[in-house]
Coordinates of N, CA and C in Angstrom, one line a residue:
X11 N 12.0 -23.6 13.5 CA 13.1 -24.5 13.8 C 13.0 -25.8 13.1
X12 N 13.9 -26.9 13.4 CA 14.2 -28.0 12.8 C 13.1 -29.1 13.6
X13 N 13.3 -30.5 12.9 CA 12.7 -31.1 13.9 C 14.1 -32.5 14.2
X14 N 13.5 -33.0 14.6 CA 13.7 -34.6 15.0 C 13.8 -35.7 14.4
X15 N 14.5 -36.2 13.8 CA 14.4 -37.3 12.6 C 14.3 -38.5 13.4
X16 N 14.3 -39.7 12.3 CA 14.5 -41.3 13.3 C 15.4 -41.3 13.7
X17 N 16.9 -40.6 13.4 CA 18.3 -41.3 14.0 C 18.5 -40.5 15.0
X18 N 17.5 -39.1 15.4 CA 17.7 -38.5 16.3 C 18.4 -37.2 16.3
X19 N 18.9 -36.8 15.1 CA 19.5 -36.3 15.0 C 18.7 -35.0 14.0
X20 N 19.0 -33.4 13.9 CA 18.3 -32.6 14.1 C 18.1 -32.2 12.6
X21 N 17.2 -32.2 12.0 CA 17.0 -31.9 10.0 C 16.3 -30.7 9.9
X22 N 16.6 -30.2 8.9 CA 16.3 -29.0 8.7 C 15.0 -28.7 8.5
X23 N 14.5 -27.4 8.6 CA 13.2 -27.1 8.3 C 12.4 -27.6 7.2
X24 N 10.9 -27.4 7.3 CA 10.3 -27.9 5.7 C 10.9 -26.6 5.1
X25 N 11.4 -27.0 3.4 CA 11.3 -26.0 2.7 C 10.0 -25.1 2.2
X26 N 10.9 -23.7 2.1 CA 9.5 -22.7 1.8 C 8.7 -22.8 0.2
X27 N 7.8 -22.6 0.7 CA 7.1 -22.5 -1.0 C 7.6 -22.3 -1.9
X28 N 7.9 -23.1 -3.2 CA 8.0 -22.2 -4.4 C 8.0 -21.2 -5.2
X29 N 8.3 -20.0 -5.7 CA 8.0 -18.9 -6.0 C 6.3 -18.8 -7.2
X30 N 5.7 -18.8 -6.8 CA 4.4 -18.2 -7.3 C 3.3 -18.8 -5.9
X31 N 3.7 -19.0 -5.7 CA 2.1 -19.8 -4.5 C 1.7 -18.6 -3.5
X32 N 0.7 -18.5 -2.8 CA 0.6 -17.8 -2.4 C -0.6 -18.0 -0.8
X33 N -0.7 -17.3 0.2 CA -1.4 -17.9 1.2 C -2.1 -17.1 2.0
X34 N -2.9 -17.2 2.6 CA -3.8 -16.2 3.8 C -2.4 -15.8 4.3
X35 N -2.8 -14.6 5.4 CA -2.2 -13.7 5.8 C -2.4 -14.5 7.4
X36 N -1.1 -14.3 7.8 CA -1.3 -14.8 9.5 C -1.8 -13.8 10.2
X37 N -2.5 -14.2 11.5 CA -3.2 -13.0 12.4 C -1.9 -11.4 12.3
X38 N -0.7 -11.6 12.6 CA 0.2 -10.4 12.6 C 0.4 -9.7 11.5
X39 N 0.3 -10.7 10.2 CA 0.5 -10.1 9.2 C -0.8 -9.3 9.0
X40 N -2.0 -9.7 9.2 CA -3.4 -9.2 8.9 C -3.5 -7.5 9.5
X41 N -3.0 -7.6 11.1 CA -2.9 -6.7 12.3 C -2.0 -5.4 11.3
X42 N -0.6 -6.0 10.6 CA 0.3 -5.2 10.4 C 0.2 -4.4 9.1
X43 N -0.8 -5.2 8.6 CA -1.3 -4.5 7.0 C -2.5 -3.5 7.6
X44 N -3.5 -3.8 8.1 CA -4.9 -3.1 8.5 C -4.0 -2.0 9.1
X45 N -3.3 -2.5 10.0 CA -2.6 -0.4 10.8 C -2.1 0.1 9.4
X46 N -1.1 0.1 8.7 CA -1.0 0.7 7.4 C -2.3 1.2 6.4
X47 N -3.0 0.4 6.1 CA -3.6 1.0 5.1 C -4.4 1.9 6.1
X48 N -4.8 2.0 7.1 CA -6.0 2.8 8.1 C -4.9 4.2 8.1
X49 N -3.5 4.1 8.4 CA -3.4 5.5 8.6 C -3.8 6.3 7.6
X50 N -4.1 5.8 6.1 CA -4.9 6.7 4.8 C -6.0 6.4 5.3
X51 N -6.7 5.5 5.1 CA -7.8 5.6 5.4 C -9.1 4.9 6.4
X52 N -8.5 4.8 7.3 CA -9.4 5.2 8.9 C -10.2 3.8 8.8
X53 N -11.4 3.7 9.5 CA -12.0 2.4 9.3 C -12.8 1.9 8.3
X54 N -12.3 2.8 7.1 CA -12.7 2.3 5.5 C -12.1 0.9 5.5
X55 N -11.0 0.5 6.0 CA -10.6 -0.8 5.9 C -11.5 -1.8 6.2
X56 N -12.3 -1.9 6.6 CA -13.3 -3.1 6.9 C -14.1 -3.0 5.4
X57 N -14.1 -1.8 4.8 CA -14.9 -1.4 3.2 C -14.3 -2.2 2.0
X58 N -12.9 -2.3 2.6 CA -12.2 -3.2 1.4 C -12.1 -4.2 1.6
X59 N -12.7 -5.1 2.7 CA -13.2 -6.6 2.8 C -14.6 -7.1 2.0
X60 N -15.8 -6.3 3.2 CA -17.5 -6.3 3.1 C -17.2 -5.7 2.0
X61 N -17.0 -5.6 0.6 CA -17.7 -4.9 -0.5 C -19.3 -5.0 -0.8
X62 N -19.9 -4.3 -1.4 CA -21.2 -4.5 -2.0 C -21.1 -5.5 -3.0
X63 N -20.0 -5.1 -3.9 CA -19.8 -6.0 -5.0 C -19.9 -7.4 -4.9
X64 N -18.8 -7.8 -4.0 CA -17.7 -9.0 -4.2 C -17.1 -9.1 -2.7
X65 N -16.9 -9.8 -1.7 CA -15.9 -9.7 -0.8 C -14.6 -10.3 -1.2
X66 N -13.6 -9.6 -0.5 CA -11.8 -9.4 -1.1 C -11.7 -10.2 0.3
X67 N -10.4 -10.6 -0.1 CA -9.6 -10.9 1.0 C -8.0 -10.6 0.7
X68 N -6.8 -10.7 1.1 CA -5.3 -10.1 1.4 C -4.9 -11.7 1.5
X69 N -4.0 -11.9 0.1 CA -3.0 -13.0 0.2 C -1.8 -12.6 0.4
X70 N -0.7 -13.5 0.7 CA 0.5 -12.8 0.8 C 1.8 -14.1 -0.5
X71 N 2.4 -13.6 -1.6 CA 3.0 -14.7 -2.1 C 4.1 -14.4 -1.7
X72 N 5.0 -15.6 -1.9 CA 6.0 -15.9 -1.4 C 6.9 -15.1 -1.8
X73 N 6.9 -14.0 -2.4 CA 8.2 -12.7 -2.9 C 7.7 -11.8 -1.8
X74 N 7.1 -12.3 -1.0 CA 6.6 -11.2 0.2 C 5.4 -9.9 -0.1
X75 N 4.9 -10.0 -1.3 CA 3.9 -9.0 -1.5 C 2.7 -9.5 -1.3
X76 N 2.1 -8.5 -0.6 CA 0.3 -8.7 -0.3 C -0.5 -8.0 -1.6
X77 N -1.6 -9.3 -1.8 CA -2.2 -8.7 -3.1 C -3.9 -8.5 -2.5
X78 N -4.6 -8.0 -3.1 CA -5.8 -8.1 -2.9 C -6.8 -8.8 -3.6
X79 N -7.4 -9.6 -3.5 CA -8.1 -10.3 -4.3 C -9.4 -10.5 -4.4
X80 N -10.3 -10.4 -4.8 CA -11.7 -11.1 -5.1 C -11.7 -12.4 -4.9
X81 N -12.9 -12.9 -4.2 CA -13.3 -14.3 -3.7 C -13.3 -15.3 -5.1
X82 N -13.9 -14.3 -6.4 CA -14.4 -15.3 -7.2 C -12.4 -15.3 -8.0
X83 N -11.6 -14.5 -8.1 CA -10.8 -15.0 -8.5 C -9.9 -15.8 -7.7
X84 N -10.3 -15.5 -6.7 CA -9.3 -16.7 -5.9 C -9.8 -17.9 -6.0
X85 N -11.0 -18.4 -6.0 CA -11.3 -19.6 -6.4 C -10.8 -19.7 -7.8
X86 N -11.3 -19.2 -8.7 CA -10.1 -19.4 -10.0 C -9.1 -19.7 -9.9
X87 N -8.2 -19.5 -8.8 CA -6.8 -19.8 -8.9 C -6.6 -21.0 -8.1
X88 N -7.3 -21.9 -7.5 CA -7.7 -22.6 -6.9 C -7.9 -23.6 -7.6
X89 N -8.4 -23.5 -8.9 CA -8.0 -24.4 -9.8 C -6.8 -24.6 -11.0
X90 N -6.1 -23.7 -10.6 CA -4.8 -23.7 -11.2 C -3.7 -24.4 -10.5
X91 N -2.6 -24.3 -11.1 CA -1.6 -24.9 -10.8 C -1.0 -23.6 -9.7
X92 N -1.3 -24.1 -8.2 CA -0.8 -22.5 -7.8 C 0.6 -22.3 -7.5
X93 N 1.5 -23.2 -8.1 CA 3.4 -23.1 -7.8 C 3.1 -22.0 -9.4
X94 N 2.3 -21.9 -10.2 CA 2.4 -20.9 -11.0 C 1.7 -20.0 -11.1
X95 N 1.2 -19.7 -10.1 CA 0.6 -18.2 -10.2 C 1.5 -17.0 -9.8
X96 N 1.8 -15.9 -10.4 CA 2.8 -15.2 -10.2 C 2.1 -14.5 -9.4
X97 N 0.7 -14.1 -10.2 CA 0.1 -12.8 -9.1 C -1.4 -12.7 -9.7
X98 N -2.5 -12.3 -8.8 CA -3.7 -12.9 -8.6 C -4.4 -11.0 -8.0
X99 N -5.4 -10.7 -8.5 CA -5.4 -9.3 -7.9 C -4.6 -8.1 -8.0
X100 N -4.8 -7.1 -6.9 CA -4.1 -6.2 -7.2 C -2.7 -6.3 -6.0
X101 N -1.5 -5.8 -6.1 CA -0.4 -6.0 -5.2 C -0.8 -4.5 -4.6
X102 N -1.1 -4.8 -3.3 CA -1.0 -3.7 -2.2 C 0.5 -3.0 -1.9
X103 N 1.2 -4.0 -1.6 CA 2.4 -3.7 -1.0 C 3.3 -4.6 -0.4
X104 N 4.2 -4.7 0.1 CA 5.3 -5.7 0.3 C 5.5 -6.0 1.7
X105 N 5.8 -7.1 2.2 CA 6.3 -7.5 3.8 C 7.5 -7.4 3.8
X106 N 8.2 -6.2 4.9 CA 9.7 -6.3 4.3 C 10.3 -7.6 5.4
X107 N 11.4 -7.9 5.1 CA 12.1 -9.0 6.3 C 11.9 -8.6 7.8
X108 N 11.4 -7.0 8.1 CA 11.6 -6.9 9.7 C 10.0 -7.4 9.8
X109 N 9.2 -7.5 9.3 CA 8.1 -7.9 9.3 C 6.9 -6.5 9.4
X110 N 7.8 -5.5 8.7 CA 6.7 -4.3 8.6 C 6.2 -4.5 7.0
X111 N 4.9 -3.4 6.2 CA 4.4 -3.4 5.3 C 4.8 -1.8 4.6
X112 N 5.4 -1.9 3.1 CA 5.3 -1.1 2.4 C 4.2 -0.9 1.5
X113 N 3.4 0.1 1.8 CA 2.4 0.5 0.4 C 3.7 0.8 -0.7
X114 N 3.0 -0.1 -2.1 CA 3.3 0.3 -3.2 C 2.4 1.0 -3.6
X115 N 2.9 2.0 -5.0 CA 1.5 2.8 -5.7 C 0.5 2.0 -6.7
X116 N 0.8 0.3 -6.7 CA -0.6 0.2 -7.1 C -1.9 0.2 -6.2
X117 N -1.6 0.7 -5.3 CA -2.2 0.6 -3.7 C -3.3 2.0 -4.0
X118 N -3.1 3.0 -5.3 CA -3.5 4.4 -4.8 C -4.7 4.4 -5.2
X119 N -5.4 3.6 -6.2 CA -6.6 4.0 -6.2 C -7.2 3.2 -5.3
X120 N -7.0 2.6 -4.0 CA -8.0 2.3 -3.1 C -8.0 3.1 -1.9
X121 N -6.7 3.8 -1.6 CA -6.2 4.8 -1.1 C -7.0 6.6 -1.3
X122 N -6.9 6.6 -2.5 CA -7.6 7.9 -2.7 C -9.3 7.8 -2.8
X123 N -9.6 6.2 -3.0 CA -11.0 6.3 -2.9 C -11.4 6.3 -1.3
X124 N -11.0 6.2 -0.6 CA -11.3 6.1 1.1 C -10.7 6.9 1.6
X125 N -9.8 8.0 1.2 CA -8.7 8.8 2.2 C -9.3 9.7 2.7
X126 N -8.7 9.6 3.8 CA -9.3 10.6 5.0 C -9.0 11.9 5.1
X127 N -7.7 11.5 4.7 CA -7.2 13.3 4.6 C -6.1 13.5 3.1
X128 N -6.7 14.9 2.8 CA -6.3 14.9 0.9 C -5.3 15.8 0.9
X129 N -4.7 16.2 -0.2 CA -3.4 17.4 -0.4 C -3.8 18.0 -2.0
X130 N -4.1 18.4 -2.1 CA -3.8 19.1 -3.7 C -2.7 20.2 -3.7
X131 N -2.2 19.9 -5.0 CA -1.0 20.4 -5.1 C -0.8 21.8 -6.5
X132 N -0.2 22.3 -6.5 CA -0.4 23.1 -8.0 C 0.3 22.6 -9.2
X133 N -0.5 22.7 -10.2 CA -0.1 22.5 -11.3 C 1.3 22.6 -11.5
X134 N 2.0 23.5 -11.4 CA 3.8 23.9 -10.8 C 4.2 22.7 -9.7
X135 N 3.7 22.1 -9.6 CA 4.6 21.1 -8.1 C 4.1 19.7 -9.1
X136 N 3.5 19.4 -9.9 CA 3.3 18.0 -10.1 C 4.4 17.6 -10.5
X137 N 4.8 17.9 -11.6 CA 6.4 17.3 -12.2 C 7.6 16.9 -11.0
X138 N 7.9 17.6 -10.3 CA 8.3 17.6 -8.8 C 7.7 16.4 -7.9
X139 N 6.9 16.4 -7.7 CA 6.5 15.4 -7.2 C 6.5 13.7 -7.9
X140 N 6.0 14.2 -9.2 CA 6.4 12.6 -9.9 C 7.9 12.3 -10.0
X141 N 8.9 12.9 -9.8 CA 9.8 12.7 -9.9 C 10.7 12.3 -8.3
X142 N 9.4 12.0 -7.2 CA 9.5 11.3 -6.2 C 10.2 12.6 -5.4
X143 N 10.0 13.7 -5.6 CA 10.3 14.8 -4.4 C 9.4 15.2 -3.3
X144 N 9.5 16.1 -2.6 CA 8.2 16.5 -1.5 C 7.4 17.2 -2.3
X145 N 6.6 17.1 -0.9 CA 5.5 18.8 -1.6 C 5.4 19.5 -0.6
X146 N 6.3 21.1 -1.0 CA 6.5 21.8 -0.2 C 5.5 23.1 0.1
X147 N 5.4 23.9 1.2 CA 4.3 25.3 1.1 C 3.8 25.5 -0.1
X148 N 4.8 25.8 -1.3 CA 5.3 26.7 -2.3 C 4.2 25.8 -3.3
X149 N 4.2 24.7 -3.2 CA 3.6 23.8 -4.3 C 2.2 23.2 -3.6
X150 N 1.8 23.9 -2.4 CA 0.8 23.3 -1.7 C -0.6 24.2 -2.4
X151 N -1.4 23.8 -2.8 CA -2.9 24.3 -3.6 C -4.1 24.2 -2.1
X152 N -4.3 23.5 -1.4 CA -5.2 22.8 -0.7 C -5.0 21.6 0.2
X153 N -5.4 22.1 1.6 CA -5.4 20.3 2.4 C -6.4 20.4 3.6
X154 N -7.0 19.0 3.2 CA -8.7 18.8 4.3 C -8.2 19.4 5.5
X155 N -8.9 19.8 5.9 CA -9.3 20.4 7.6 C -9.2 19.2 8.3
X156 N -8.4 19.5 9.6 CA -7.6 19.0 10.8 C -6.6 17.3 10.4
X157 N -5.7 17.7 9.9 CA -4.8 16.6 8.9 C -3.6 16.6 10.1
X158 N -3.4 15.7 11.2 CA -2.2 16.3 12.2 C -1.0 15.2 11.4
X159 N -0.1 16.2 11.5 CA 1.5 15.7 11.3 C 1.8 14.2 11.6
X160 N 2.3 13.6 10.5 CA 2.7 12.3 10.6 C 1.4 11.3 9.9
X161 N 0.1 12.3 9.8 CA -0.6 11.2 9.2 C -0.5 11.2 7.8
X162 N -1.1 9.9 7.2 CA -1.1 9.1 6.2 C -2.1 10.4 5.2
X163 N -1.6 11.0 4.0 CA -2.2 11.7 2.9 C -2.2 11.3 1.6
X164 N -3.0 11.6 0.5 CA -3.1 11.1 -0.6 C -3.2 12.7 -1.4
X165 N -2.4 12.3 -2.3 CA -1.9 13.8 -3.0 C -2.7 13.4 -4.3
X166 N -3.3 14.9 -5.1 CA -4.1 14.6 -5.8 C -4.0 16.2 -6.8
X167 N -4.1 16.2 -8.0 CA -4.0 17.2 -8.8 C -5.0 18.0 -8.7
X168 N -5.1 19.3 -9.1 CA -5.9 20.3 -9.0 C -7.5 19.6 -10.0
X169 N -7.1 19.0 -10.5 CA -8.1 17.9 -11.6 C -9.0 16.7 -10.6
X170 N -8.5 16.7 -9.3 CA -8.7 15.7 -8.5 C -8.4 14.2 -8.6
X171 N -7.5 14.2 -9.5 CA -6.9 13.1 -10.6 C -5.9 12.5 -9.4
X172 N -5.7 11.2 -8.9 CA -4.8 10.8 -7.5 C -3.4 10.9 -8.3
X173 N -2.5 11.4 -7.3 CA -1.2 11.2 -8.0 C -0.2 10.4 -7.3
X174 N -0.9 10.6 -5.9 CA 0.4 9.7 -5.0 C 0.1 9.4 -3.5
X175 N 0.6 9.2 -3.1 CA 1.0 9.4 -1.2 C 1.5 9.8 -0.5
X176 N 1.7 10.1 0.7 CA 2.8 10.3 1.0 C 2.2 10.7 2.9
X177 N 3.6 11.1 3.4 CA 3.5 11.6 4.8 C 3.0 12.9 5.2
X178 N 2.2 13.2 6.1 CA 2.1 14.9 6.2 C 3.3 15.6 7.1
X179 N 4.0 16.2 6.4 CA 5.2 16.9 7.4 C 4.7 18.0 8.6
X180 N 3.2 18.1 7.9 CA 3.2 19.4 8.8 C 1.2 19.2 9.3
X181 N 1.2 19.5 10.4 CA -0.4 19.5 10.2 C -1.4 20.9 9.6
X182 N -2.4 20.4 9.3 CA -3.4 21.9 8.3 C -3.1 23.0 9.4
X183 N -2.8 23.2 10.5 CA -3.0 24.4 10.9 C -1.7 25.2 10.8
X184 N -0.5 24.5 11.2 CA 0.7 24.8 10.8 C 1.3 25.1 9.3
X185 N 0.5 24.7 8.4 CA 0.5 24.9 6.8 C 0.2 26.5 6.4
X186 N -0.9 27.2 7.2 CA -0.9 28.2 6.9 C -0.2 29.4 7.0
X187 N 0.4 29.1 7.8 CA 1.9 30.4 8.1 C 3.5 30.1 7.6
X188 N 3.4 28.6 6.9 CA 4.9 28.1 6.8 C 5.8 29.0 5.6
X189 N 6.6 28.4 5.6 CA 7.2 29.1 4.7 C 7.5 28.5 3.7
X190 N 7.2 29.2 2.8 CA 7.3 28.1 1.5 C 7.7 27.0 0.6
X191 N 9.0 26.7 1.3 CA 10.3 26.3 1.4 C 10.2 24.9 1.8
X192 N 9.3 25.2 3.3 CA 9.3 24.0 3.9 C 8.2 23.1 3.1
X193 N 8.6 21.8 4.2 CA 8.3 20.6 3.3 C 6.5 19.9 4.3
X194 N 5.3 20.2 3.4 CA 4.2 19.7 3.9 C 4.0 18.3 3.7
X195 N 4.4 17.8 2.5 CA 4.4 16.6 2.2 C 5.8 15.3 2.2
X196 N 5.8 14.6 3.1 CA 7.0 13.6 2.4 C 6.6 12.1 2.0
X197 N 7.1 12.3 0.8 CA 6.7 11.9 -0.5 C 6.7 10.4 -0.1
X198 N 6.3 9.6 0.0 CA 6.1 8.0 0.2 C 5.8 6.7 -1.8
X199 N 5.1 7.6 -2.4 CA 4.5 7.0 -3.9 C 3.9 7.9 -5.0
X200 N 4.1 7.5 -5.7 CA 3.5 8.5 -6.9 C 3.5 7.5 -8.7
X201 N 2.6 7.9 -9.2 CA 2.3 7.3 -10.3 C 3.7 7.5 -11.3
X202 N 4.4 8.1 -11.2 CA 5.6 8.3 -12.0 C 6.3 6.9 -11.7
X203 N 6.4 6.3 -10.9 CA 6.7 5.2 -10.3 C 6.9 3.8 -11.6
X204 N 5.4 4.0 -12.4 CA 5.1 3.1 -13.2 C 6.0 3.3 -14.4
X205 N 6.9 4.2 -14.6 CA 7.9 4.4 -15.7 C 9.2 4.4 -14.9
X206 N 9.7 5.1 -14.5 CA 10.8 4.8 -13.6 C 11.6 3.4 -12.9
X207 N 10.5 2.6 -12.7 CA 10.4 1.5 -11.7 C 10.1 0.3 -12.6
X208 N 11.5 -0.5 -12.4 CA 11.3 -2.0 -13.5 C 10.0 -2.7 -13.5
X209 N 9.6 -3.4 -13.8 CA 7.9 -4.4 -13.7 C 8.0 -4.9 -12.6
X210 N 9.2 -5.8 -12.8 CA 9.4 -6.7 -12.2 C 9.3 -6.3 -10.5
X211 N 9.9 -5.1 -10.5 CA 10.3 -4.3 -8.7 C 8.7 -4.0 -8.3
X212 N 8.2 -3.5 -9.3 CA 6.3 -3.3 -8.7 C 5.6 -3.8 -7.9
X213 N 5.6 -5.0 -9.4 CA 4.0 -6.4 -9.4 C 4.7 -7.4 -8.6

């Protein structure tokens, strides 16, 4: 809201940050990122704070994207000019206006390093899949034991190579009688992403 001026009369809000600056995460915003990345991967999330390396922390800049960052580079940017820092770390994903969080796919390799539950797909379904489709029976190769419907998966080539994310349509037990047709995977991200998808819409 507005406040109170000397004549009494009602002035508008502070204006919002300039586009590059960037800031801690408020307790809701913190709450609303940690449930997203956990449906991949479970209470690994505390893993991508405590690192052995380096401890990270979750900025959010004012284009609404959460980045991840290293302590020692955020101090580096702390000596910059920070109305010009565009982006600092890696971009997890975006705050939309209703105040939920989208994983983007630069998100996958911290995703497929901690994921709880995996999909391999066949050589025959990758093209399909980078081209942002499902992954159906038909193109299903393998998926971890007890995966229930609706959770958070990380799809990965017969190579083990990560290719994406996505939703589980179906859980592992229901996978083995389906029909091939149907849909195991709904498709959420995939590395195809990085060609198809302007810079700018990404980072």
């Amino acid at each position: 809201g507005g406040r109170l001026d000397f004549k009494g009369s009602l002035s508008p809000p502070p204006p919002k940050n300039r586009e590059g600056t960037m800031r801690p995460l408020t307790e809701d915003e913190t709450r609303t990122v940690f449930v997203k990345l956990s449906e991949y991967i479970g209470r690994s999330v505390e893993k991508l704070i405590d690192r052995s390396d380096e401890r990270h922390t979750f900025r959010l800049f004012d284009n609404g994207r959460v980045h991840y960052v290293s302590e020692s580079v955020e101090r580096a940017a702390t000596t910059m000019n920070r109305e010009g820092i565009l982006s600092a770390g890696v971009c997890l994903g975006k705050m939309t206006k209703g105040g939920n969080f989208q994983l983007r796919i630069t998100a996958l390799d911290y995703l497929a390093e901690h994921a709880e539950h995996k999909v391999w797909i066949k050589q025959s379904a990758e093209m399909s899949f980078l081209y942002g489709n499902n992954v159906t029976k038909g193109g299903l190769a393998r998926i971890t034991e007890n995966v229930k419907q609706h959770s958070g998966v990380v799809v990965f080539s017969m190579a083990d190579v990560p290719l994406g994310f996505g939703v589980a349509a179906q859980s592992t037990e229901r996978c083995a009688d389906l029909d091939p047709t149907r849909n195991v995977v709904l498709h959420q991200g995939d590395i195809g992403e990085y060609l198809r998808t302007a810079e700018d819409e990404m980072f």
